[in-house]
């Protein structure tokens, strides 16, 4: 066994710290001077105005404050620093012109939830995460930013980087799944995509890492609920994607609706002051979530808006989204000596700095250019990228007897199910209606585009939630006449997203009964499942020969599904989140601790930590996903530790992989690590690296990884980052539950 010295690794860890940000010192110094000069000219009311954000007249995601007043008038008075839900150059110009009539002419920020595409709808974020393709994800956000910034938007409330281990929570669709490592890479890719070469270029929008923090761990998976979490879990699992977003230069953070261990995140100094602005040195600003400052009254944390404003500003919430607690109370709080002006100045400085960096003081209309808006939206090359992202997001769950890909010479295909002709549903939740539903390709259309002479027989069969079986007979008749049946089943798009938690995440309605009846015809059946979360569909998983999980794929969804069904694209997606067999297993995730009585296999029912009525294992594990081809893993080696190497080259691990099937295909090879004896405990395995590799049939490649110092370290009970000597196991596999190669090394003192 290879032995490695812990001391040498520590030295390299310390030298491995990196600097972030792409602004030079001189640029920053110059901006700081401008900010200070402006701040010196501002009245207290004007300062407070900068901390105030209003919703426009678009759709709202929270209760809109009744007393809306005259927003344009308030903007002219300098009482508003930012708005949200105002899109398009005409609309944003009206608001910016009002800001230009204020005494100091401080431009407005235009914020928008650009979550998965702006005009061109991309797959939902959880779907994109299934691609494990950082380049493609960054590109998707680049396109979204190019479109949004041409439409007056200069700030997106994305990426959502909340870790989610509970598929009942409707907002799982908006993040990157359950894993802190994958989640961190995706967080960084998304920030880079949105911010491009940096604030200041006209196609860069400010990104916003949200929701700080631990929002995804809502008890019972119920949105907005409390979070009760150990400090180690917070630091090991929930914070890393936020830190990754920060290291990638994210401009803003949004706090969250939940309380964390009894303190609402919005009023939480530990999160916002100690960690974010203190230990991590974040220089951007924090916006509250919608109304979350005022909601501290409902939490029972503040007795009124006056106290809520005081708690929030003290805790480091810089901008108030829609609760009006700041605009209505901060001046009095200062007069009453409850809040020092220095706290307000700090928040204003942060906001003004971003406005300067965006170039808004040079030209407040630089994102408001109707010509650019016309030429930037819906560009054909970007539509192609959306299609490519969509096919990369599809996960092949099952393919018995190589039923897929389908042959183009099939005479008849029966296309059955409530989503077979779905168009705007394919966009899923959190999509903007900018495209007004135009240009969305349904599965039916996508298949017909590509099928050649095949005849399609369509039957809806049933609806998503209704229990009527009236359509079954037609569907069965169509199936009987076909060579192959393709079924498009799933949730409704508004069953996931904000405030869309569910206690029952089974495939809704009587859809699984329809699948049973169609299967009983004896015809080969392919089921496509569309949803924003992992669903439960055990009968289908056990009996249907071919299953594709397609999530919500956006406007190019139909073309992408057809590409995969016909084999023009060999599926390569891997699940970024565990699929349970039953809601009773939730929360369920791969990187758990061992117990004192671990279940070794699914039949271990007694004296082990197990259920007596179902296996511990999930239906589909984190990292799982098939290809039309097969891969053979062999010849793993752990190289000699090289202390003189740079910090990113510590423990070399390599192995060979060969494409043993007949199709070219991509495999996501995954490296997991386990610290076998540890105090305190560490998870049974943790993803530490992966690579997505394209191999031609028969092609063989040696893949090399380097285990880095930080990957051996972890937080102890005092939240110190430590490395303990002992045995580590390195596992290489195709999924978290499909480890093909493993070896150990010893870390000595
Ligand atoms: C959501 C945020 C979103 C905001 C603005 C809130 O309800 O939690 O994620 O950015 O609304 O739409």
XYZ file of C-alpha atoms and ligand atoms in Angstrom:
761
model
C 0.000 0.000 0.000
C 1.230 3.512 -0.861
C 2.164 5.620 2.192
C 1.938 9.377 2.220
C 2.989 11.910 4.851
C 0.285 14.152 6.275
C 2.732 16.982 7.141
C 3.789 17.439 3.553
C 0.175 17.594 2.499
C -0.578 20.338 5.029
C 2.246 22.472 3.669
C 0.879 22.158 0.173
C -2.652 22.910 1.360
C -1.527 26.215 2.829
C 0.346 27.187 -0.295
C -2.635 26.269 -2.454
C -4.813 29.286 -1.558
C -5.954 31.224 -4.573
C -7.023 34.735 -5.291
C -10.395 35.556 -6.820
C -11.853 38.289 -8.946
C -10.850 39.722 -12.252
C -10.499 43.405 -11.399
C -7.118 44.945 -11.003
C -6.171 46.807 -7.854
C -6.089 50.110 -9.772
C -9.596 49.560 -11.163
C -10.938 48.714 -7.732
C -9.205 51.702 -6.158
C -10.695 53.970 -8.771
C -14.195 52.555 -8.191
C -13.802 52.895 -4.424
C -12.946 56.574 -4.812
C -16.015 57.196 -6.958
C -18.215 55.367 -4.468
C -16.860 57.407 -1.552
C -17.337 60.674 -3.432
C -20.942 59.811 -4.216
C -21.650 58.542 -0.715
C -20.414 61.843 0.702
C -23.062 63.683 -1.302
C -25.967 61.467 -0.272
C -28.594 62.294 2.322
C -29.644 59.561 4.733
C -32.913 59.143 2.829
C -31.086 58.717 -0.458
C -28.853 56.115 1.129
C -31.832 54.186 2.434
C -33.423 54.428 -1.025
C -30.492 52.468 -2.439
C -31.308 49.602 -0.070
C -34.873 49.383 -1.284
C -36.013 47.018 -4.033
C -39.523 46.958 -5.492
C -41.313 44.458 -7.651
C -42.459 45.818 -10.982
C -45.856 45.134 -12.373
C -44.960 41.677 -13.598
C -45.810 38.437 -11.856
C -44.941 38.052 -8.233
C -43.525 35.115 -6.319
C -44.623 36.389 -2.947
C -47.303 38.483 -1.351
C -47.126 41.967 -2.863
C -47.268 44.708 -0.297
C -50.734 46.232 -0.479
C -49.655 49.846 -0.331
C -47.946 49.935 -3.744
C -48.047 53.721 -4.043
C -46.564 55.312 -7.108
C -43.314 53.516 -7.835
C -42.225 55.821 -10.629
C -42.681 58.820 -8.338
C -40.664 57.122 -5.600
C -37.893 56.348 -8.068
C -37.765 60.016 -9.037
C -37.373 60.856 -5.372
C -34.392 58.508 -5.064
C -36.265 56.104 -2.799
C -35.574 52.957 -4.879
C -32.224 51.316 -5.664
C -33.378 48.303 -7.641
C -36.463 46.758 -9.174
C -37.358 43.251 -10.222
C -39.675 41.671 -12.751
C -39.380 44.497 -15.256
C -38.138 43.217 -18.586
C -37.639 44.429 -22.114
C -35.978 47.593 -23.330
C -39.180 49.642 -23.513
C -40.232 48.805 -20.015
C -36.818 49.141 -18.375
C -36.230 52.473 -20.139
C -39.340 53.963 -18.528
C -38.019 53.061 -15.099
C -34.421 54.108 -15.750
C -35.591 57.461 -17.108
C -37.400 58.023 -13.814
C -34.174 57.256 -11.912
C -32.384 59.799 -14.088
C -34.771 62.433 -12.789
C -33.704 61.848 -9.183
C -31.376 64.390 -7.562
C -28.233 62.247 -7.817
C -29.253 60.274 -10.924
C -28.199 56.960 -9.443
C -29.177 54.251 -11.948
C -31.476 51.389 -11.039
C -30.572 47.726 -11.011
C -32.977 45.496 -12.925
C -33.164 42.063 -11.309
C -34.886 39.038 -12.777
C -35.132 35.324 -12.103
C -33.274 34.174 -15.199
C -33.118 30.600 -13.960
C -32.842 28.459 -17.074
C -32.695 30.643 -20.096
C -34.276 33.974 -20.932
C -35.935 33.869 -24.348
C -34.618 30.468 -25.376
C -35.684 28.106 -22.642
C -32.948 25.744 -21.474
C -33.452 22.580 -19.405
C -34.282 23.181 -15.759
C -31.131 23.496 -13.630
C -31.468 20.012 -12.106
C -31.660 18.578 -15.620
C -28.576 20.483 -16.717
C -26.798 19.161 -13.637
C -27.404 15.649 -15.004
C -25.033 16.482 -17.864
C -22.038 16.748 -15.516
C -20.727 18.981 -18.283
C -19.377 22.225 -16.900
C -18.601 23.723 -20.293
C -22.147 23.178 -21.518
C -23.650 24.560 -18.307
C -21.469 27.670 -18.450
C -22.423 28.146 -22.086
C -26.145 27.862 -21.257
C -25.850 30.679 -18.732
C -23.728 32.724 -21.131
C -26.547 32.544 -23.660
C -29.127 33.410 -21.006
C -27.006 36.400 -19.972
C -26.529 37.553 -23.562
C -30.280 37.523 -24.093
C -31.293 38.984 -20.745
C -28.703 41.767 -20.846
C -29.975 42.775 -24.283
C -33.416 43.116 -22.762
C -32.557 45.573 -20.015
C -31.697 43.072 -17.278
C -28.412 43.523 -15.426
C -28.873 41.161 -12.508
C -30.128 37.576 -12.362
C -31.295 35.892 -9.160
C -29.343 32.782 -10.043
C -27.679 30.391 -9.584
C -29.589 28.651 -6.863
C -26.852 26.602 -5.217
C -28.869 25.004 -2.422
C -28.008 21.374 -1.805
C -31.181 19.283 -1.892
C -31.492 15.839 -0.342
C -35.251 15.791 -0.254
C -37.191 15.357 -3.509
C -40.432 16.351 -1.804
C -39.054 19.893 -1.821
C -40.331 21.494 -5.036
C -37.242 23.618 -5.451
C -34.960 20.650 -6.092
C -35.607 21.493 -9.752
C -33.786 24.778 -9.394
C -30.457 23.535 -8.084
C -27.750 21.015 -8.887
C -28.867 18.166 -6.645
C -27.426 16.604 -3.532
C -23.670 16.630 -3.819
C -21.424 19.410 -2.498
C -18.588 18.712 -4.935
C -20.694 18.521 -8.099
C -22.813 21.384 -6.750
C -19.730 23.533 -6.249
C -18.426 23.004 -9.764
C -21.835 23.780 -11.210
C -22.202 26.870 -9.021
C -18.884 28.193 -10.341
C -19.745 27.331 -13.964
C -23.067 29.132 -13.699
C -21.545 32.243 -12.138
C -18.887 32.368 -14.856
C -21.545 31.924 -17.516
C -23.701 34.773 -16.246
C -20.848 37.164 -15.533
C -18.821 36.296 -18.633
C -15.565 38.184 -18.849
C -16.661 40.284 -15.891
C -19.035 43.063 -14.931
C -18.555 45.962 -17.264
C -19.153 44.186 -20.525
C -22.631 44.764 -21.882
C -23.439 41.080 -22.095
C -22.600 40.295 -18.471
C -25.277 40.218 -15.802
C -24.593 40.075 -12.087
C -25.125 36.604 -10.676
C -26.645 35.938 -7.269
C -25.838 32.846 -5.189
C -28.960 31.857 -3.323
C -30.432 31.055 -0.845
C -27.966 31.693 1.913
C -28.134 29.336 3.635
C -29.336 25.767 4.071
C -32.732 26.539 2.498
C -32.750 23.119 0.808
C -32.836 21.309 4.135
C -36.350 22.468 5.058
C -37.782 19.994 7.553
C -40.153 17.535 5.875
C -39.260 18.955 2.473
C -41.872 21.677 3.036
C -40.866 24.923 1.376
C -40.025 27.838 3.702
C -39.875 25.487 6.694
C -37.306 25.600 9.502
C -33.872 24.052 9.170
C -32.236 22.295 12.069
C -28.724 21.237 11.228
C -25.395 20.403 12.836
C -22.590 22.898 12.224
C -20.530 20.166 10.552
C -23.282 19.351 8.082
C -23.670 23.039 7.323
C -19.973 23.418 6.590
C -19.355 20.085 4.882
C -22.482 19.811 2.757
C -24.478 23.029 2.452
C -21.901 25.828 2.377
C -19.360 24.589 -0.214
C -21.374 25.574 -3.322
C -21.780 29.093 -1.904
C -18.039 29.317 -1.322
C -17.439 28.069 -4.863
C -19.765 30.742 -6.247
C -17.883 33.345 -4.257
C -14.506 32.100 -5.491
C -15.868 32.330 -9.029
C -16.530 36.028 -8.381
C -20.282 36.075 -7.773
C -21.481 39.660 -7.320
C -24.389 39.156 -4.963
C -25.924 36.725 -2.509
C -29.571 36.289 -1.596
C -30.468 35.156 1.878
C -33.242 32.685 2.559
C -36.717 32.316 4.012
C -35.837 29.588 6.503
C -34.592 29.877 10.011
C -31.371 28.031 10.700
C -31.307 26.465 14.143
C -33.732 29.088 15.414
C -32.448 32.255 13.746
C -34.007 33.380 10.445
C -31.302 33.533 7.763
C -32.260 37.150 7.041
C -31.469 38.140 10.608
C -28.536 35.777 10.928
C -25.246 37.541 11.684
C -23.379 34.270 11.933
C -24.187 33.485 8.305
C -23.973 36.928 6.756
C -21.486 38.818 8.880
C -19.254 36.158 10.418
C -19.033 33.699 7.542
C -19.886 35.530 4.329
C -18.536 39.029 4.858
C -16.084 38.059 7.596
C -14.274 34.777 7.115
C -14.933 34.653 3.353
C -14.364 38.371 2.742
C -17.329 38.823 0.375
C -17.290 42.332 -1.094
C -20.580 42.282 -2.986
C -24.002 42.807 -1.445
C -26.717 40.620 0.041
C -30.320 41.004 -1.060
C -33.078 39.637 1.129
C -35.414 37.069 -0.302
C -38.868 38.315 -1.240
C -40.274 39.996 1.836
C -38.047 37.950 4.120
C -37.151 40.918 6.318
C -40.801 41.552 7.144
C -41.412 37.807 7.484
C -39.259 37.782 10.591
C -42.446 39.021 12.278
C -44.270 35.827 11.248
C -41.318 33.772 12.397
C -41.833 35.387 15.802
C -38.303 36.777 15.691
C -39.239 40.457 15.497
C -42.343 42.105 16.882
C -42.782 44.604 14.065
C -41.147 45.925 10.876
C -39.127 48.403 12.906
C -37.424 45.604 14.807
C -37.231 43.418 11.690
C -35.340 46.160 9.824
C -32.984 46.580 12.756
C -32.240 42.834 12.977
C -31.737 42.510 9.224
C -29.353 45.429 8.738
C -27.350 44.419 11.800
C -27.102 40.882 10.458
C -25.773 42.043 7.098
C -28.823 42.016 4.792
C -27.995 44.935 2.505
C -31.040 45.250 0.275
C -34.697 44.765 1.165
C -36.683 42.992 -1.544
C -40.316 44.019 -1.283
C -40.887 44.083 2.465
C -40.536 47.891 2.763
C -39.124 47.449 6.221
C -35.998 49.457 5.356
C -37.652 52.321 3.501
C -40.223 52.746 6.257
C -38.040 52.243 9.337
C -34.315 52.749 8.842
C -34.395 56.552 9.154
C -36.190 56.297 12.476
C -33.850 53.527 13.628
C -30.923 55.867 12.945
C -32.653 58.770 14.689
C -33.394 56.527 17.680
C -29.718 55.491 17.712
C -30.660 51.850 17.231
C -28.737 51.546 13.966
C -25.464 53.396 13.314
C -25.187 55.168 9.954
C -21.981 53.232 9.397
C -24.044 50.049 8.874
C -26.160 51.773 6.255
C -23.076 53.256 4.597
C -21.528 49.820 4.369
C -24.601 48.432 2.593
C -24.859 51.429 0.236
C -21.155 51.210 -0.620
C -21.560 47.583 -1.635
C -24.532 48.334 -3.871
C -23.000 51.436 -5.486
C -19.786 49.528 -6.144
C -21.705 47.016 -8.246
C -23.504 49.786 -10.115
C -20.153 51.355 -10.964
C -18.684 47.989 -11.957
C -21.625 47.353 -14.273
C -20.828 50.640 -15.989
C -24.251 52.084 -15.189
C -22.848 55.453 -14.140
C -21.129 55.792 -17.516
C -24.327 54.923 -19.325
C -27.484 53.999 -17.401
C -29.039 52.751 -20.659
C -26.188 50.476 -21.707
C -28.392 47.393 -21.277
C -31.350 49.130 -22.858
C -30.713 49.020 -26.566
C -33.697 48.001 -28.721
C -31.459 47.202 -31.714
C -29.387 44.814 -29.670
C -32.533 43.336 -28.159
C -33.828 42.528 -31.655
C -30.662 40.813 -32.821
C -29.729 38.990 -29.613
C -32.842 36.978 -28.861
C -33.398 33.499 -30.213
C -30.274 33.286 -32.361
C -30.149 30.004 -34.330
C -26.702 29.052 -33.009
C -28.006 29.499 -29.461
C -31.050 27.359 -30.235
C -28.605 24.639 -31.324
C -26.819 24.934 -28.000
C -30.138 24.614 -26.180
C -30.798 21.388 -28.064
C -27.358 20.071 -27.237
C -27.755 20.984 -23.556
C -31.138 19.251 -23.553
C -29.838 15.958 -24.916
C -26.932 16.037 -22.489
C -29.458 16.391 -19.660
C -31.362 13.169 -20.422
C -30.632 10.145 -18.226
C -31.076 6.610 -19.554
C -32.327 4.600 -16.572
C -32.973 1.273 -18.221
C -32.476 -0.321 -21.627
C -33.123 -4.059 -21.587
C -32.153 -6.021 -24.667
C -31.008 -2.788 -26.262
C -34.529 -1.748 -27.106
C -33.096 1.719 -27.673
C -32.062 3.322 -29.912
C -35.066 2.965 -32.172
C -34.656 2.126 -35.813
C -35.826 4.671 -38.360
C -37.270 1.837 -40.414
C -39.982 1.027 -37.873
C -43.322 1.072 -39.632
C -45.516 2.286 -36.797
C -44.852 3.913 -33.447
C -47.631 4.511 -30.944
C -47.008 7.734 -29.077
C -49.016 7.621 -25.892
C -49.370 9.732 -22.789
C -50.424 13.107 -21.434
C -47.103 14.732 -22.310
C -46.560 13.342 -25.809
C -47.704 16.578 -27.415
C -46.705 18.884 -24.564
C -45.095 22.157 -25.648
C -44.937 24.934 -23.128
C -44.960 22.352 -20.323
C -41.441 21.400 -21.475
C -40.171 24.679 -20.086
C -40.972 23.643 -16.528
C -41.222 26.058 -13.626
C -39.274 29.324 -13.333
C -39.394 30.062 -16.985
C -40.094 33.474 -18.331
C -42.849 33.838 -20.834
C -40.667 35.909 -23.136
C -41.071 33.500 -26.034
C -44.862 33.405 -25.538
C -44.729 29.679 -26.134
C -43.384 30.064 -29.679
C -40.752 27.739 -31.060
C -41.162 24.975 -28.497
C -40.731 21.518 -29.987
C -42.910 18.755 -28.527
C -41.834 15.109 -28.401
C -44.318 14.291 -31.140
C -42.958 17.028 -33.387
C -39.355 16.125 -32.601
C -39.931 12.485 -33.518
C -41.868 13.291 -36.648
C -39.066 15.636 -37.746
C -36.642 12.760 -37.689
C -38.578 9.609 -38.364
C -38.635 9.281 -42.109
C -41.440 6.951 -43.208
C -42.634 5.836 -39.768
C -46.327 6.265 -39.102
C -47.284 7.690 -35.711
C -50.428 6.759 -33.842
C -51.157 9.187 -31.061
C -53.337 8.552 -28.033
C -53.323 10.603 -24.872
C -54.455 7.658 -22.738
C -55.021 9.668 -19.588
C -54.277 13.063 -18.151
C -51.616 13.860 -15.584
C -53.794 13.819 -12.498
C -57.327 12.778 -13.493
C -58.459 9.274 -12.651
C -60.616 8.783 -15.727
C -59.746 5.653 -17.738
C -61.809 6.779 -20.707
C -58.739 7.152 -22.888
C -57.258 3.741 -22.066
C -59.072 1.821 -24.812
C -57.796 4.092 -27.596
C -54.295 3.942 -26.213
C -54.359 0.153 -26.027
C -55.718 -0.053 -29.562
C -52.924 2.225 -30.812
C -50.313 0.162 -28.974
C -51.609 -3.045 -30.518
C -51.163 -1.627 -34.009
C -47.609 -0.419 -33.381
C -44.143 -1.967 -33.568
C -42.975 0.028 -30.557
C -44.759 2.171 -28.007
C -43.228 5.405 -26.719
C -44.975 6.797 -23.642
C -44.551 10.367 -22.397
C -45.542 10.508 -18.754
C -44.777 12.678 -15.771
C -45.727 15.521 -13.508
C -47.278 18.825 -14.446
C -44.654 21.565 -14.730
C -46.108 23.465 -11.794
C -45.728 20.508 -9.442
C -42.142 21.583 -8.815
C -40.706 25.004 -8.174
C -41.198 27.441 -5.351
C -43.928 26.529 -2.861
C -44.485 23.234 -4.723
C -43.586 20.697 -2.078
C -45.349 17.344 -2.258
C -45.826 14.602 0.301
C -46.496 12.069 -2.461
C -43.946 12.060 -5.255
C -45.259 9.041 -7.131
C -45.946 9.365 -10.836
C -49.285 11.189 -10.480
C -52.805 10.037 -11.227
C -53.383 6.723 -12.964
C -50.414 7.016 -15.294
C -48.715 3.928 -13.945
C -51.932 1.949 -14.476
C -51.907 3.030 -18.100
C -48.289 1.918 -18.392
C -49.292 -1.514 -16.981
C -52.090 -1.888 -19.525
C -49.879 -0.898 -22.420
C -47.138 -3.239 -21.249
C -49.746 -6.031 -21.130
C -50.222 -5.712 -24.898
C -46.831 -7.389 -25.200
C -45.433 -4.584 -27.338
C -41.959 -3.179 -26.605
C -42.480 -0.097 -24.433
C -40.217 2.909 -23.913
C -41.246 5.282 -21.133
C -40.067 8.885 -21.020
C -40.533 10.579 -17.677
C -40.808 14.346 -17.466
C -40.609 16.036 -14.100
C -38.758 18.600 -12.032
C -37.880 16.184 -9.252
C -37.105 12.498 -8.765
C -40.448 10.692 -8.885
C -41.342 7.228 -7.612
C -42.431 4.750 -10.307
C -41.452 1.342 -8.964
C -43.676 -0.801 -11.166
C -42.376 0.927 -14.278
C -38.794 0.597 -13.049
C -39.269 -3.140 -12.523
C -41.280 -4.034 -15.632
C -40.747 -1.600 -18.473
C -37.688 -2.442 -20.596
C -36.554 1.091 -21.502
C -36.838 4.257 -19.426
C -35.482 7.741 -20.080
C -35.671 10.459 -17.449
C -36.009 13.661 -19.383
C -36.855 16.226 -16.668
C -38.075 19.468 -18.295
C -35.810 20.081 -21.234
C -36.851 23.519 -22.451
C -37.857 24.693 -25.897
C -35.715 22.167 -27.774
C -36.938 19.269 -25.645
C -38.750 17.377 -28.427
C -35.758 17.481 -30.764
C -33.412 16.419 -27.974
C -35.613 13.471 -26.965
C -35.838 12.373 -30.586
C -32.027 12.645 -30.931
C -31.671 10.232 -28.038
C -34.506 7.890 -29.045
C -33.048 7.469 -32.532
C -29.475 7.240 -31.309
C -28.200 10.404 -32.993
C -27.059 11.249 -29.511
C -25.928 8.499 -27.159
C -27.236 9.397 -23.679
C -24.549 10.308 -21.166
C -26.485 11.919 -18.283
C -25.943 10.820 -14.684
C -28.324 11.486 -11.832
C -27.271 14.394 -9.629
C -29.747 13.307 -6.952
C -30.868 9.993 -5.461
C -34.211 8.493 -6.543
C -35.969 6.817 -3.592
C -38.231 3.760 -3.709
C -40.607 5.305 -1.223
C -41.183 8.663 0.424
C -40.442 6.838 3.684
C -36.741 6.687 2.768
C -36.423 10.463 2.519
C -34.046 12.148 3.214
C -31.922 9.765 1.188
C -28.436 10.504 -0.149
C -25.349 8.540 -1.026
C -22.820 10.285 1.204
C -24.170 9.191 4.579
C -22.282 7.846 7.587
C -22.078 4.211 8.479
C -23.965 3.188 11.574
C -22.853 0.783 14.287
C -25.080 -1.763 12.564
C -24.715 -1.145 8.874
C -26.895 -3.112 6.477
C -24.577 -4.883 4.052
C -27.237 -5.703 1.516
C -30.904 -5.170 0.884
C -31.969 -8.378 2.673
C -30.312 -7.545 5.998
C -33.391 -6.824 8.045
C -32.457 -7.770 11.588
C -30.083 -6.049 13.933
C -29.077 -3.660 11.222
C -30.050 -0.110 10.462
C -32.722 -0.957 7.922
C -36.442 -0.853 7.216
C -38.399 -4.081 7.651
C -40.652 -3.254 4.746
C -38.270 -2.077 2.036
C -34.584 -2.096 1.144
C -32.238 0.675 2.215
C -30.980 1.116 -1.299
C -32.573 3.713 -3.535
C -34.350 2.941 -6.793
C -31.609 4.825 -8.658
C -28.446 6.056 -6.997
C -26.575 9.316 -7.248
C -24.267 9.248 -10.272
C -26.286 6.554 -12.070
C -27.059 6.675 -15.776
C -26.619 4.270 -18.706
C -25.346 4.619 -22.236
C -26.152 2.716 -25.435
C -22.640 1.381 -25.185
C -20.780 -0.313 -22.321
C -17.528 0.573 -20.593
C -14.944 -1.644 -19.022
C -12.807 -0.264 -16.181
C -9.437 -1.871 -15.394
C -5.785 -1.519 -14.302
C -6.124 0.984 -11.471
C -2.933 2.398 -10.018
C -2.171 4.772 -7.199
C 1.117 6.485 -8.007
C 3.876 7.553 -5.686
C 3.209 10.639 -3.637
C 5.262 13.512 -4.964
C 5.806 16.200 -2.291
C 7.730 18.462 -4.639
C 4.849 18.644 -7.103
C 2.463 21.584 -7.262
C -0.490 21.523 -4.915
C -2.855 20.198 -7.556
C -0.700 17.115 -8.134
C -0.547 15.196 -4.961
C -1.679 11.619 -5.212
C -1.857 10.395 -8.786
C -4.571 7.833 -9.465
C -5.064 6.295 -12.865
C -6.960 3.498 -14.572
C -7.901 2.282 -18.031
C -11.340 2.542 -19.564
C -12.512 0.899 -22.743
C -15.654 1.275 -24.799
C -16.754 -2.353 -25.169
C -19.978 -1.732 -27.076
C -20.795 -0.825 -30.625
C -21.665 2.860 -30.260
C -19.390 5.808 -29.647
C -20.313 7.159 -26.246
C -19.434 9.342 -23.310
C -18.935 8.030 -19.804
C -18.735 10.109 -16.642
C -16.079 8.328 -14.629
C -16.395 9.158 -10.964
C -13.784 9.142 -8.227
C -15.010 8.673 -4.675
C -12.914 8.774 -1.534
C -13.480 7.271 1.872
C -11.544 8.086 5.021
C -11.972 4.661 6.547
C -11.406 5.415 10.239
C -12.082 8.945 11.327
C -12.979 11.008 14.383
C -15.476 12.558 13.959
C -17.085 10.308 11.369
C -16.963 10.901 7.665
C -19.354 9.704 4.946
C -19.022 6.190 3.519
C -17.916 7.800 0.292
C -17.637 11.276 -1.155
C -17.362 12.335 -4.780
C -14.028 14.088 -5.214
C -13.502 14.182 -8.945
C -14.968 13.029 -12.245
C -14.243 13.232 -15.942
C -16.580 12.977 -18.921
C -14.843 11.022 -21.663
C -15.825 10.267 -25.233
C -14.728 6.866 -26.527
C -15.176 5.324 -29.946
C -16.184 1.631 -30.081
C -13.227 -0.437 -28.908
C -11.197 2.626 -27.929
C -9.225 2.402 -24.710
C -7.794 5.295 -22.687
C -5.816 5.772 -19.517
C -7.497 8.308 -17.264
C -5.459 10.147 -14.651
C -6.753 11.921 -11.561
C -4.827 13.767 -8.885
C -6.180 13.711 -5.377
C -5.604 17.151 -3.914
C -4.828 17.994 -0.285
C -8.128 19.708 0.301
C -9.922 16.523 -0.683
C -8.401 14.646 2.232
C -9.317 17.329 4.751
C -12.586 17.866 6.589
C -14.162 19.847 9.415
C -13.816 18.505 12.925
C -16.216 19.298 15.767
C -14.517 22.652 16.346
C -14.989 23.458 12.663
C -11.260 23.367 12.058
C -10.223 21.938 8.717
C -8.016 18.945 9.511
C -6.426 15.929 7.908
C -6.173 12.745 9.920
C -3.643 10.018 9.263
C -5.027 6.596 8.397
C -6.256 4.511 5.544
C -8.124 6.088 2.644
C -9.969 4.145 0.018
C -10.094 5.444 -3.536
C -13.042 4.170 -5.557
C -13.526 4.593 -9.286
C -16.891 3.884 -10.776
C -19.735 4.564 -13.089
C -22.129 5.575 -10.270
C -22.006 5.946 -6.502
C -23.390 2.384 -6.242
C -21.434 0.984 -9.168
C -17.810 1.085 -8.075
C -15.642 -0.820 -10.532
C -12.155 -0.352 -9.084
C -10.820 0.383 -5.627
C -7.515 0.666 -3.822
C -6.300 2.082 -0.551
C -3.420 4.277 0.534
C -2.088 5.085 3.953
C -1.609 8.620 5.215
C 1.152 8.602 7.841
C 2.094 11.366 10.323
C -37.669 33.318 -4.335
C -36.360 33.787 -4.905
C -36.597 34.720 -6.068
C -37.440 35.879 -5.587
C -37.713 36.912 -6.660
C -38.595 34.478 -4.038
O -39.863 34.052 -3.718
O -37.436 32.555 -3.174
O -35.566 32.690 -5.276
O -35.387 35.153 -6.601
O -38.672 35.376 -5.117
O -38.576 36.435 -7.606
